[in-house]
Short mmCIF file of C-alpha atoms in Angstrom, two decimals:
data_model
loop_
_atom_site.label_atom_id
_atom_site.label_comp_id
_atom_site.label_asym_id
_atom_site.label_seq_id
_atom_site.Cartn_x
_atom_site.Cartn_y
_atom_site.Cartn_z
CA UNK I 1 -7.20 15.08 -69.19
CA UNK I 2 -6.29 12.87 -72.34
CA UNK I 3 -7.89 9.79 -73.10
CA UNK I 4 -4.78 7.77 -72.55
CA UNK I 5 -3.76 9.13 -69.28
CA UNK I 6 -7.29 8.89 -68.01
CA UNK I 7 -7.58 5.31 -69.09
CA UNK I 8 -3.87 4.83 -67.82
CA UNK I 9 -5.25 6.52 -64.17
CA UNK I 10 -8.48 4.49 -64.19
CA UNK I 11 -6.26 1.48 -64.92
CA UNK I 12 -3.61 1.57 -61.92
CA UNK I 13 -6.21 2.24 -59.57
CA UNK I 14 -8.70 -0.83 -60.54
CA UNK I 15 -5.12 -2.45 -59.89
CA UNK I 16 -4.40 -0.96 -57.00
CA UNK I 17 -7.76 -1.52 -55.14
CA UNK I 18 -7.98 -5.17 -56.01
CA UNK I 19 -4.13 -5.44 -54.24
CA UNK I 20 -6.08 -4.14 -50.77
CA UNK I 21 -9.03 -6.67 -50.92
CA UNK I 22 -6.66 -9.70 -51.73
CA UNK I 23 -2.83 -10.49 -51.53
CA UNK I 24 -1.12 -13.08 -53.02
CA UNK I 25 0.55 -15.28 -50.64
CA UNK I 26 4.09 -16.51 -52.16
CA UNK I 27 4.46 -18.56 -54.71
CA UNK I 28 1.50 -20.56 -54.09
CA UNK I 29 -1.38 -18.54 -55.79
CA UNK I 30 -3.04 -18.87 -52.65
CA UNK I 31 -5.55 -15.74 -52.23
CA UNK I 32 -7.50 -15.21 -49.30
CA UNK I 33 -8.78 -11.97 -47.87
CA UNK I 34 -7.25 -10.94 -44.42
CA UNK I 35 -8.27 -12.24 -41.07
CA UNK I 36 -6.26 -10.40 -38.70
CA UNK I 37 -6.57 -6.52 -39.49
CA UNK I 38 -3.71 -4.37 -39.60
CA UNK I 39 -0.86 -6.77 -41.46
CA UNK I 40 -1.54 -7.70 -45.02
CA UNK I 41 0.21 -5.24 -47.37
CA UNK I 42 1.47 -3.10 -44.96
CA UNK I 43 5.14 -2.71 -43.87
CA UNK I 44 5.26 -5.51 -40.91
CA UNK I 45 6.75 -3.60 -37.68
CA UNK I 46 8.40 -6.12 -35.72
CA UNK I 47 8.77 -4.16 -32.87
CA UNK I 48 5.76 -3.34 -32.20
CA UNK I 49 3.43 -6.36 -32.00
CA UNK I 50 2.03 -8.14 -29.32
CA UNK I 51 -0.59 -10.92 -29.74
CA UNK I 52 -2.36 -13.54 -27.77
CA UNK I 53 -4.10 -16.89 -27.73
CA UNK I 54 -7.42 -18.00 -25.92
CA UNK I 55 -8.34 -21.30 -25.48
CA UNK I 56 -11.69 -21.69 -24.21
CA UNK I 57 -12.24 -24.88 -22.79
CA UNK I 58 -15.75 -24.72 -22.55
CA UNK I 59 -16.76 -24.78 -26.31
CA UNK I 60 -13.93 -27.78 -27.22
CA UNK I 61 -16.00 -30.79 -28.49
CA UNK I 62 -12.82 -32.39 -29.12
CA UNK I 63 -13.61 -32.93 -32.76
CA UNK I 64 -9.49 -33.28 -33.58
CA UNK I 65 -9.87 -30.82 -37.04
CA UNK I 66 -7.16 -28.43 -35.29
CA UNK I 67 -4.90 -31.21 -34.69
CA UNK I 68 -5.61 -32.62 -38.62
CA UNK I 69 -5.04 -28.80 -39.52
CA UNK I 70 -2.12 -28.95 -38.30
CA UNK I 71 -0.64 -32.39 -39.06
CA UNK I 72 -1.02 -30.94 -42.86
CA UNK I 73 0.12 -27.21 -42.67
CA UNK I 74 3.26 -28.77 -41.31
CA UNK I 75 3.26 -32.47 -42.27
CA UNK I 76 4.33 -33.36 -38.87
CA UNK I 77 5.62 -37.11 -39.02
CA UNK I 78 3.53 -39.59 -37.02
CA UNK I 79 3.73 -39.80 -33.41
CA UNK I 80 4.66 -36.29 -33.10
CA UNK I 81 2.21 -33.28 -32.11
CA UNK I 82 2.67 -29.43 -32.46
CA UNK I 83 -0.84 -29.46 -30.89
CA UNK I 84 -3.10 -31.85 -29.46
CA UNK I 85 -6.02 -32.01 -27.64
CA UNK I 86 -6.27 -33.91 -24.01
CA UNK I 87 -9.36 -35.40 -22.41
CA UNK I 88 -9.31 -35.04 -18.76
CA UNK I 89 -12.26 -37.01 -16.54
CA UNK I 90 -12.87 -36.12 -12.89
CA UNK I 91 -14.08 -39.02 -10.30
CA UNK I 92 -16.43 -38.26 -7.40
CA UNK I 93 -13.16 -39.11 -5.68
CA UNK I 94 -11.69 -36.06 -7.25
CA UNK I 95 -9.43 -38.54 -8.79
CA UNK I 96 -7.95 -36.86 -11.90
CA UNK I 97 -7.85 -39.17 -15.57
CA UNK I 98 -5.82 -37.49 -18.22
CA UNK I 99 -5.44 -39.42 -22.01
CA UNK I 100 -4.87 -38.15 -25.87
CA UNK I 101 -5.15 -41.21 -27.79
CA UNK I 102 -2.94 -40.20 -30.89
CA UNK I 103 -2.74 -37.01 -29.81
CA UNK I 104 -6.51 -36.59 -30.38
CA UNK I 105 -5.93 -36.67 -34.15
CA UNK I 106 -9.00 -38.62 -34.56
CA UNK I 107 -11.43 -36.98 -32.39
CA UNK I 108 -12.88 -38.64 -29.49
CA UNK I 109 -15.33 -41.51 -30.91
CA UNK I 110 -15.54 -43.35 -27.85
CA UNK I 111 -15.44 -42.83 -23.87
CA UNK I 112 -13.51 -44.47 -21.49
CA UNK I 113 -14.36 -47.64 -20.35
CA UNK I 114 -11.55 -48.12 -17.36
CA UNK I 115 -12.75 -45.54 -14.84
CA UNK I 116 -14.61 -47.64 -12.56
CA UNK I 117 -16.23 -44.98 -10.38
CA UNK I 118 -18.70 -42.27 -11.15
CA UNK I 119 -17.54 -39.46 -13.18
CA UNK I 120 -18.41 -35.79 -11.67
CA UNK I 121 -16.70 -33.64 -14.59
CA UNK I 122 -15.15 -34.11 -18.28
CA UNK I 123 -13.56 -31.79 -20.27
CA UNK I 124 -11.30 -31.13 -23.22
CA UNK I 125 -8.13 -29.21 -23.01
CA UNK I 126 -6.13 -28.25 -26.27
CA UNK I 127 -2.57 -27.69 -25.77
CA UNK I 128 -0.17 -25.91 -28.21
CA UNK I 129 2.49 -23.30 -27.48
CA UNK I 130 2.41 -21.39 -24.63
CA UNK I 131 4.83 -18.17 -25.87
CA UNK I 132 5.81 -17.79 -22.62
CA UNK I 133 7.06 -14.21 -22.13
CA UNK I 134 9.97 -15.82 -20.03
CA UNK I 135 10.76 -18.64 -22.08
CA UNK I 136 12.19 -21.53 -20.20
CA UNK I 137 13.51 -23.04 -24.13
CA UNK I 138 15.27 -20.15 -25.12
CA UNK I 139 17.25 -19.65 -21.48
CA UNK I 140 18.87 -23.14 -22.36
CA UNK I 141 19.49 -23.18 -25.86
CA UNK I 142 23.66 -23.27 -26.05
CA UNK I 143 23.65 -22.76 -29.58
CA UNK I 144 21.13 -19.73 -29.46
CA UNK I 145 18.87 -21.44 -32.55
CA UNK I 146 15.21 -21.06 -29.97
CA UNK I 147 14.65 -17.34 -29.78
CA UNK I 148 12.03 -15.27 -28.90
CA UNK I 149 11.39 -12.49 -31.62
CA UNK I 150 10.45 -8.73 -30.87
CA UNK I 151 7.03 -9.18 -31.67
CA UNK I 152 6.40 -12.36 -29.29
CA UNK I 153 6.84 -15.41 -30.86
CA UNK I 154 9.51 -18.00 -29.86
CA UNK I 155 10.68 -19.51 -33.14
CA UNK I 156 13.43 -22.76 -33.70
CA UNK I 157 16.34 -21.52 -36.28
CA UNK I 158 16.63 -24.60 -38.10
CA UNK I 159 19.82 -23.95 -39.25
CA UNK I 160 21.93 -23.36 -36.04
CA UNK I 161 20.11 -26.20 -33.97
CA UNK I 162 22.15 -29.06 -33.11
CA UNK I 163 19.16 -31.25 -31.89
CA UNK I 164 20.93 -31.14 -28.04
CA UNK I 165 17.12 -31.35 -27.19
CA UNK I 166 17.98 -29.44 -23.69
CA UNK I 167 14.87 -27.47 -25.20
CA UNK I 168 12.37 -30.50 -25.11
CA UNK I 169 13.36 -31.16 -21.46
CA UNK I 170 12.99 -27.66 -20.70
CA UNK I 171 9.74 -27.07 -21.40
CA UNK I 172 7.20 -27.05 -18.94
CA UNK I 173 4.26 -27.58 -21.05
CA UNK I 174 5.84 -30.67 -23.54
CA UNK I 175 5.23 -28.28 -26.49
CA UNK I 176 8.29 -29.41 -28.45
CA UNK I 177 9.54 -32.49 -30.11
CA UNK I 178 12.77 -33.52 -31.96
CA UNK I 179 12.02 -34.00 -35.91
CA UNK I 180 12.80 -37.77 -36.68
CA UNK I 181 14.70 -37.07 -39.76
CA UNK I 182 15.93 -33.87 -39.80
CA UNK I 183 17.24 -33.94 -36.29
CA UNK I 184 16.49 -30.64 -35.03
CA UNK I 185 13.61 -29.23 -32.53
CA UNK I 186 10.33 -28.43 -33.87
CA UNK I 187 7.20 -26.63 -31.71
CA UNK I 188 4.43 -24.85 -32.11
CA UNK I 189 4.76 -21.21 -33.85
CA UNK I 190 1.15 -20.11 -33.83
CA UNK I 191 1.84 -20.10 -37.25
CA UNK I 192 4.24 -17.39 -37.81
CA UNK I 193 4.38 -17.65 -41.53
CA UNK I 194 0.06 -16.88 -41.75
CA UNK I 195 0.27 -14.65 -39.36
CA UNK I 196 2.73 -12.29 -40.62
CA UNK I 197 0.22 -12.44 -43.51
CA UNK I 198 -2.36 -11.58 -42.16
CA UNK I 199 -3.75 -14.64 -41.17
CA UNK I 200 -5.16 -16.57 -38.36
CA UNK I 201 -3.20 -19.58 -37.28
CA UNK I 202 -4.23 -22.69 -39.38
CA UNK I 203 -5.76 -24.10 -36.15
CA UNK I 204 -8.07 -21.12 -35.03
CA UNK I 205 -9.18 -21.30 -38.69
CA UNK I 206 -10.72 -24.87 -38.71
CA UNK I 207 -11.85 -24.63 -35.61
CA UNK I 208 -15.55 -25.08 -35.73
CA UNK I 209 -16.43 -24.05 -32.16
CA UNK I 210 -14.74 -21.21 -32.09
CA UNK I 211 -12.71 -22.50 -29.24
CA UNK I 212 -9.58 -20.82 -30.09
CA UNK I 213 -8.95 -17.42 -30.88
CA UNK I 214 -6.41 -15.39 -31.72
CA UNK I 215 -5.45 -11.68 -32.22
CA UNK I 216 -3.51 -8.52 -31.93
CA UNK I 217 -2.86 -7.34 -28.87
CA UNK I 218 -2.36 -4.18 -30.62
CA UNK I 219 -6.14 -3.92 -31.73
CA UNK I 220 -8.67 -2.58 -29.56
CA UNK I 221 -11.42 -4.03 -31.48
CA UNK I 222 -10.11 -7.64 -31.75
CA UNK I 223 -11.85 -10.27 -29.81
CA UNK I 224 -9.11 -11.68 -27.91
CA UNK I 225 -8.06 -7.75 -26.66
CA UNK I 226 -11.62 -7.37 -25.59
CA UNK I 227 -11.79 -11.05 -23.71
CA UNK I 228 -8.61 -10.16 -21.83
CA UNK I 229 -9.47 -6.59 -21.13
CA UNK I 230 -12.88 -8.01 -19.67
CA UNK I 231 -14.38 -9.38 -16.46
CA UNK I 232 -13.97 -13.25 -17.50
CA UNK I 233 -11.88 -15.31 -15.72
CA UNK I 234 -8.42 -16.24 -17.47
CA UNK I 235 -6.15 -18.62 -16.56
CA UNK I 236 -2.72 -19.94 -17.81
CA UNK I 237 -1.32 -23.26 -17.48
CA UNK I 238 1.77 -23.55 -15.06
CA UNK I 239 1.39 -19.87 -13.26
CA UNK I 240 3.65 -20.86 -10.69
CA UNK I 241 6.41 -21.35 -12.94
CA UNK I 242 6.92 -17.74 -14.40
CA UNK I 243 6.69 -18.15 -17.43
CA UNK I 244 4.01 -16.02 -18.45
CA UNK I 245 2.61 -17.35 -21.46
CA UNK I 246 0.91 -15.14 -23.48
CA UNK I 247 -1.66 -18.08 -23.94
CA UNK I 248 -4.96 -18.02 -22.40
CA UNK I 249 -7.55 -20.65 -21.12
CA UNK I 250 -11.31 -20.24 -20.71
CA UNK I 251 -13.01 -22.16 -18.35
CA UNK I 252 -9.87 -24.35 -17.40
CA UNK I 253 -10.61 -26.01 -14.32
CA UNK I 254 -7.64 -26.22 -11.31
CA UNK I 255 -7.19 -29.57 -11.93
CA UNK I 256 -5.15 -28.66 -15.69
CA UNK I 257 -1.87 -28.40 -15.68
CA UNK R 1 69.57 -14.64 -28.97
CA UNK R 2 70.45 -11.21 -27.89
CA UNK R 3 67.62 -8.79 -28.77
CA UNK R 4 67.92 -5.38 -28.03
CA UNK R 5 65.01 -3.64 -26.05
CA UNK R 6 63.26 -2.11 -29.12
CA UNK R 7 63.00 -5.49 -30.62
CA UNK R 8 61.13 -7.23 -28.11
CA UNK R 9 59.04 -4.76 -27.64
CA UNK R 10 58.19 -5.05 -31.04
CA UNK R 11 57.92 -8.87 -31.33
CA UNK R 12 55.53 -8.37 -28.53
CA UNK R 13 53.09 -5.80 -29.63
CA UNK R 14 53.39 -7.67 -32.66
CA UNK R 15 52.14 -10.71 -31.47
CA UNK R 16 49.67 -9.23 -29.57
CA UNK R 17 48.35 -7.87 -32.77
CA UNK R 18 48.21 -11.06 -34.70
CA UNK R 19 46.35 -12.49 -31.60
CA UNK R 20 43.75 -9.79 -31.52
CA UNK R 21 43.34 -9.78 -35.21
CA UNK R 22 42.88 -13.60 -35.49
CA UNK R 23 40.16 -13.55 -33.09
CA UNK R 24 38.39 -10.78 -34.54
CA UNK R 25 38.67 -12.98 -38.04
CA UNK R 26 37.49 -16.00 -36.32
CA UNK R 27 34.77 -14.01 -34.53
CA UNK R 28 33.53 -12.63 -37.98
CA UNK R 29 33.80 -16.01 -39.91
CA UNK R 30 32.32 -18.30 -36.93
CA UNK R 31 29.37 -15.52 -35.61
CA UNK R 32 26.86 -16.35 -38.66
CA UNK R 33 25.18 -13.02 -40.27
CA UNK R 34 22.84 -11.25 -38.69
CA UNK R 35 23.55 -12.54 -35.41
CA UNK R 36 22.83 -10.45 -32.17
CA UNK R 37 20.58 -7.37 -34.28
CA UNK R 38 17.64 -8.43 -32.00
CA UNK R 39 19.11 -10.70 -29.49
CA UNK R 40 22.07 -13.69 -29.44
CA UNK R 41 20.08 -15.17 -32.03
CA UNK R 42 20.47 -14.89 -36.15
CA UNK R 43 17.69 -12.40 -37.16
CA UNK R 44 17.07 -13.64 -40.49
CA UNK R 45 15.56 -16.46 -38.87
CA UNK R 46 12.35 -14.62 -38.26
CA UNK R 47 12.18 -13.61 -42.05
CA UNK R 48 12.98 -17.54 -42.85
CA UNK R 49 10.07 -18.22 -40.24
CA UNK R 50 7.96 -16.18 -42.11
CA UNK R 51 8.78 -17.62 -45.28
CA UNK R 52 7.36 -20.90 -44.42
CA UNK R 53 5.00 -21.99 -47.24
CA UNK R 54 0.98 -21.84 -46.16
CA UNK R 55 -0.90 -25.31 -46.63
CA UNK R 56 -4.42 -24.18 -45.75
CA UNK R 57 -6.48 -21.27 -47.33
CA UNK R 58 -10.06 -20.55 -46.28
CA UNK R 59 -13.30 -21.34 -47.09
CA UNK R 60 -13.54 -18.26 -49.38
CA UNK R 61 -11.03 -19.76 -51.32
CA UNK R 62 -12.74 -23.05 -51.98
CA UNK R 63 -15.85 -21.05 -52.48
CA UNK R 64 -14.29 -19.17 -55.45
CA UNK R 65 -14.74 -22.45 -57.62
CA UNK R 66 -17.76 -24.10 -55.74
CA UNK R 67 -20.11 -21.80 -55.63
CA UNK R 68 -23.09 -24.63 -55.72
CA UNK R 69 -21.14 -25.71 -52.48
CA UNK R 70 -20.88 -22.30 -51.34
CA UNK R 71 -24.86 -21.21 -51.58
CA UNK R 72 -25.47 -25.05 -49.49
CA UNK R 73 -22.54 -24.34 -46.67
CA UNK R 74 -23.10 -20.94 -45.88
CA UNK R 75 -26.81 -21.00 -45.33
CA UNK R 76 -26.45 -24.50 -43.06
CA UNK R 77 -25.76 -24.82 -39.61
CA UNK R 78 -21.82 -25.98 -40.30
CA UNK R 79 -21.08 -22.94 -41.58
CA UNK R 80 -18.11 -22.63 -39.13
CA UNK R 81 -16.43 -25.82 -40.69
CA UNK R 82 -13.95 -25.32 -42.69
CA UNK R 83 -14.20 -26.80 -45.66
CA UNK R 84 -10.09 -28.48 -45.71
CA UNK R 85 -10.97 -30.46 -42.59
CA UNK R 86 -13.15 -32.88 -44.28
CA UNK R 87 -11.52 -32.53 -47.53
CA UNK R 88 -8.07 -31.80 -47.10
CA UNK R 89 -5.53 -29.08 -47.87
CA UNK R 90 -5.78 -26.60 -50.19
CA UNK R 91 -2.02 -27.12 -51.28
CA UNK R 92 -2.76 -30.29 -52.23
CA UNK R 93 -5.73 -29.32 -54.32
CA UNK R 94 -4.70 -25.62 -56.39
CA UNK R 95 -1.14 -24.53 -56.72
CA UNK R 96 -0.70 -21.23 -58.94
CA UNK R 97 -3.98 -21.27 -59.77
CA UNK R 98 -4.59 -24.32 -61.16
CA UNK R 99 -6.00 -27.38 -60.14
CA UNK R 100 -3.10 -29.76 -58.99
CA UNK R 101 -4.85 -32.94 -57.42
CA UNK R 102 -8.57 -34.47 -56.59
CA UNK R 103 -9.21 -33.78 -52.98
CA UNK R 104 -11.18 -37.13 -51.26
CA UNK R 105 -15.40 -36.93 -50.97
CA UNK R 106 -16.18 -39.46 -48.02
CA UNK R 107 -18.44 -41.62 -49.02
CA UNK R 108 -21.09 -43.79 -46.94
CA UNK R 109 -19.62 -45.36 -43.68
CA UNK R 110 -17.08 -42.60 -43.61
CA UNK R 111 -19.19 -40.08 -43.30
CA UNK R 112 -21.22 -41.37 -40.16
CA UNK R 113 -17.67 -42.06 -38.77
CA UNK R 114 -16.90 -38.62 -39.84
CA UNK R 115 -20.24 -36.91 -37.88
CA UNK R 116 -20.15 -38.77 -34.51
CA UNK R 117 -16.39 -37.73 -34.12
CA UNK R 118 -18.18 -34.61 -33.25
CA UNK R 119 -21.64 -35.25 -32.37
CA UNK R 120 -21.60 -38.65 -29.90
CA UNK R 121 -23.59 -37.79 -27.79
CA UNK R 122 -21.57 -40.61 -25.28
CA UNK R 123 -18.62 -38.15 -24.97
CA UNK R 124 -19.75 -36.11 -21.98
CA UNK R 125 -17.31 -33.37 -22.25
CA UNK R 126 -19.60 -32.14 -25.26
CA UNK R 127 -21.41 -28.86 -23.89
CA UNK R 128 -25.13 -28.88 -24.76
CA UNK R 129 -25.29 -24.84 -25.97
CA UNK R 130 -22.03 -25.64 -28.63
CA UNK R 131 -22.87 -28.97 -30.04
CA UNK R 132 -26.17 -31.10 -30.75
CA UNK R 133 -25.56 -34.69 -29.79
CA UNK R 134 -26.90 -37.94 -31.04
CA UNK R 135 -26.91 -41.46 -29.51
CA UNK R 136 -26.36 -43.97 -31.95
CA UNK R 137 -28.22 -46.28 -32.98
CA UNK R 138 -30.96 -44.94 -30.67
CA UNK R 139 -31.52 -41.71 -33.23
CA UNK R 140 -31.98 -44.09 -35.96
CA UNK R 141 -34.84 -46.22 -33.95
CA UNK R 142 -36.36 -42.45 -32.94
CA UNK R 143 -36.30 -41.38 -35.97
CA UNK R 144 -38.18 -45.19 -37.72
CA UNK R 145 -35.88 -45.51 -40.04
CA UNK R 146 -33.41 -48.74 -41.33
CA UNK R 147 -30.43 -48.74 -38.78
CA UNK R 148 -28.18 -49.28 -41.28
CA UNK R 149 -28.71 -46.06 -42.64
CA UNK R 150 -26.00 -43.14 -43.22
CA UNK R 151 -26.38 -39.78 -41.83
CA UNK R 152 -26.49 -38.21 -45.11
CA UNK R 153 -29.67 -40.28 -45.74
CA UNK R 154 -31.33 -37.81 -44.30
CA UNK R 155 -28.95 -35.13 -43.46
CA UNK R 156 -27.31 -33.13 -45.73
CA UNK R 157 -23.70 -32.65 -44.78
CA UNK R 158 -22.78 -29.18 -45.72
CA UNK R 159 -26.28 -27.92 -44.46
CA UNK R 160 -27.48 -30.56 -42.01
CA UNK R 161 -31.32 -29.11 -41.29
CA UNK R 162 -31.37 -28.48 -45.22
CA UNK R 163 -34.04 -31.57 -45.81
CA UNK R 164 -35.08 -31.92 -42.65
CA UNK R 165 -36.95 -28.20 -42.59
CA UNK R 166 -38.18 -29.06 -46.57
CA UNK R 167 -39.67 -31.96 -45.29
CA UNK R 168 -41.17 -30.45 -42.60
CA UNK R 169 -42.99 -27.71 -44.81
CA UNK R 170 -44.35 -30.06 -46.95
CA UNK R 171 -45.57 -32.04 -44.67
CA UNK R 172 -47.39 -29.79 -43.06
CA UNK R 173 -45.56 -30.15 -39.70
CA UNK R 174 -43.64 -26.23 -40.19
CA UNK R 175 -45.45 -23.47 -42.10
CA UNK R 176 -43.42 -22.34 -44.61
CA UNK R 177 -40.52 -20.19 -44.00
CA UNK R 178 -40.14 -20.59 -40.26
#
């Protein structure tokens, strides 16, 4: 081999390899090494995916950093929530107190000091998305702009909604809000956009608990494929009306809804 | 008018032609691209989806420049905090590379604020085996010191046990390297 095409070799491959252990991520010079195997820099096969979302109740502190996270990966104007995170206290009378002060944007600092009687449980619930497999958002759309996509995810075309907001009413769950200014229905999209890079959800990320996960249905070694295929008990919110969300709660007690 | 057979026959197939092809021209100028290749929905919606810039990188990526940070946070017991919830957005802080705005250090108040959004022990919901809890301000009478002090005082807040442990060893009260 001649120096130059040996030097020429040795180059493209040094190039090469260092394209596998990091990909650029648009314009933004952002570089960060993947999270969910099996995506980054490989052609993206849309019909074939399927992926899924655990919540597990019991390990929310209801610190608030997913809700931040996601205030600023979307800038979500004030007094609207893609996700948020709900404090529900149980009386001895089995009486059921549900609030999200802002959405619980800033954490919970403080209890609550109007529940007279003696409180028997307390929990945290984050809510977000549900993906329901039968999507009760994308049935009523007139314009056809909420969709769910081949690999799972039901997505708002920005473009073709009218802001009818027949969507918002639809929804079982509350996921979805109408954008002040630019008048059309926003939601939750388990962050398409970083996860068709390879990445977790912007939410799952921050999370310090580990609270939320998310994966590939499609990997047998992911965490979420091995919490679903196992013993635990799994619940999702709303069973009774078939929607089949491809979201999952931990530890949920029967009282959330 | 008195048209013979052939030429109503003709005006009407050629009407019905005109008909058929206006729709089809209206269907193809009014049905926007892309439409219906997955579903009754515009495909390239999913590749526009996708296109959607990312705000929030990782902690690798903030370790790239702070690596003094980076030896501190990883060792410490909030190594699963990201670094961008305290700090803010990586967007806002690096855009193609270089360094695009000064991301806020809390400072003082804020950062006791900051702690017992997480670690008051007075929220109940907190589960004992995820999260240590602290009662405030009966830690700082436990622990004999001013009650006006910060949690950093004595805490540092990338590696909270990081003095704590020092202290201990040379005080005697932990042999060294337990």
């Amino acid at each position: 081999m001649k120096r130059r095409s040996f030097i020429k070799k040795v180059l493209n491959g040094t190039i090469a390899g260092s394209l596998y252990l990091v990909w650029p991520m648009g314009g933004e010079g952002i570089q960060i090494p993947e999270q969910i195997p099996g995506i980054m820099g490989k052609e993206y096969d849309i019909l074939n995916q399927e992926f899924a979302f655990i919540v597990d109740v019991t390990r929310c502190i209801g610190c608030g950093s997913c809700c931040v996270a996601d205030k600023r990966e979307y800038n979500v104007p004030d007094g609207n929530y893609r996700t948020w995170v709900e404090r529900y206290v149980k009386g001895f009378s089995d009486k059921i107190y549900v609030d999200s002060p802002n959405g619980g944007l800033d954490g919970y600092q403080h209890p609550r000091k109007d529940i007279d009687e003696k409180i028997r449980d307390t929990f945290f619930v984050p809510k977000l998305c549900n993906m329901c497999k039968e999507a009760p958002c994308v049935q009523v759309c007139p314009v056809g702009a909420t969709f769910k996509s081949p690999d799972g995810f039901i997505l708002v075309d920005e473009k073709r909604c009218v802001g009818c907001a027949y969507c918002l009413q639809a929804c079982p769950y509350s996921a979805r809000f109408l954008h002040p200014d630019k008048k059309v229905a926003q939601k939750c999209t388990w962050c398409y956009q970083r996860v068709r890079k390879g990445l977790l959800p912007a939410c799952v990320q921050v999370c310090p608990t580990k609270a939320r996960k998310f994966g590939s249905m499609k990997d047998e070694t992911s965490e979420v494929y091995k919490i679903l295929k196992g013993p635990g008990v799994l619940t999702v919110l709303k069973k009774e009306m078939g929607t089949f969300p491809a979201l999952y709660y931990k530890g949920a007690r029967r009282e959330v809804i | 008018m008195d048209l013979s057979y052939r030429k109503r026959l003709f005006i009407l197939l050629l009407s019905i032609c005109l008909l058929a092809g206006g729709g089809l021209l209206f269907k193809k100028l009014l049905v926007p691209k892309s439409f219906g290749v997955y579903g009754p929905y515009r495909a390239d919606a999913i590749a526009e989806a996708a296109l959607v810039p990312v705000r929030h990188g990782t902690n690798n990526s903030c370790f790239k420049c702070h690596p003094y940070e980076a030896k501190i946070h990883k060792k410490g017991l909030h190594q699963t905090i990201s670094c961008e919830s305290c700090h803010g957005t990586y967007a806002d802080h690096v855009a193609e590379g270089k360094k695009i705005g000064t991301l806020p250090v809390k400072k003082e108040k804020e950062i006791t604020t900051l702690c017992l959004k997480c670690h008051n022990t007075e929220i109940k919901a907190r589960s004992e085996e995820v999260i240590k809890t602290v009662a405030m301000p009966n830690h700082l009478k436990d622990q004999k010191v001013k009650l006006t002090h910060n949690c950093n005082q004595c805490h540092h807040v990338h590696a909270p046990l990081k003095y704590i442990i020092r202290a201990k060893q040379i005080t005697g009260l932990m042999e060294a390297g337990s």
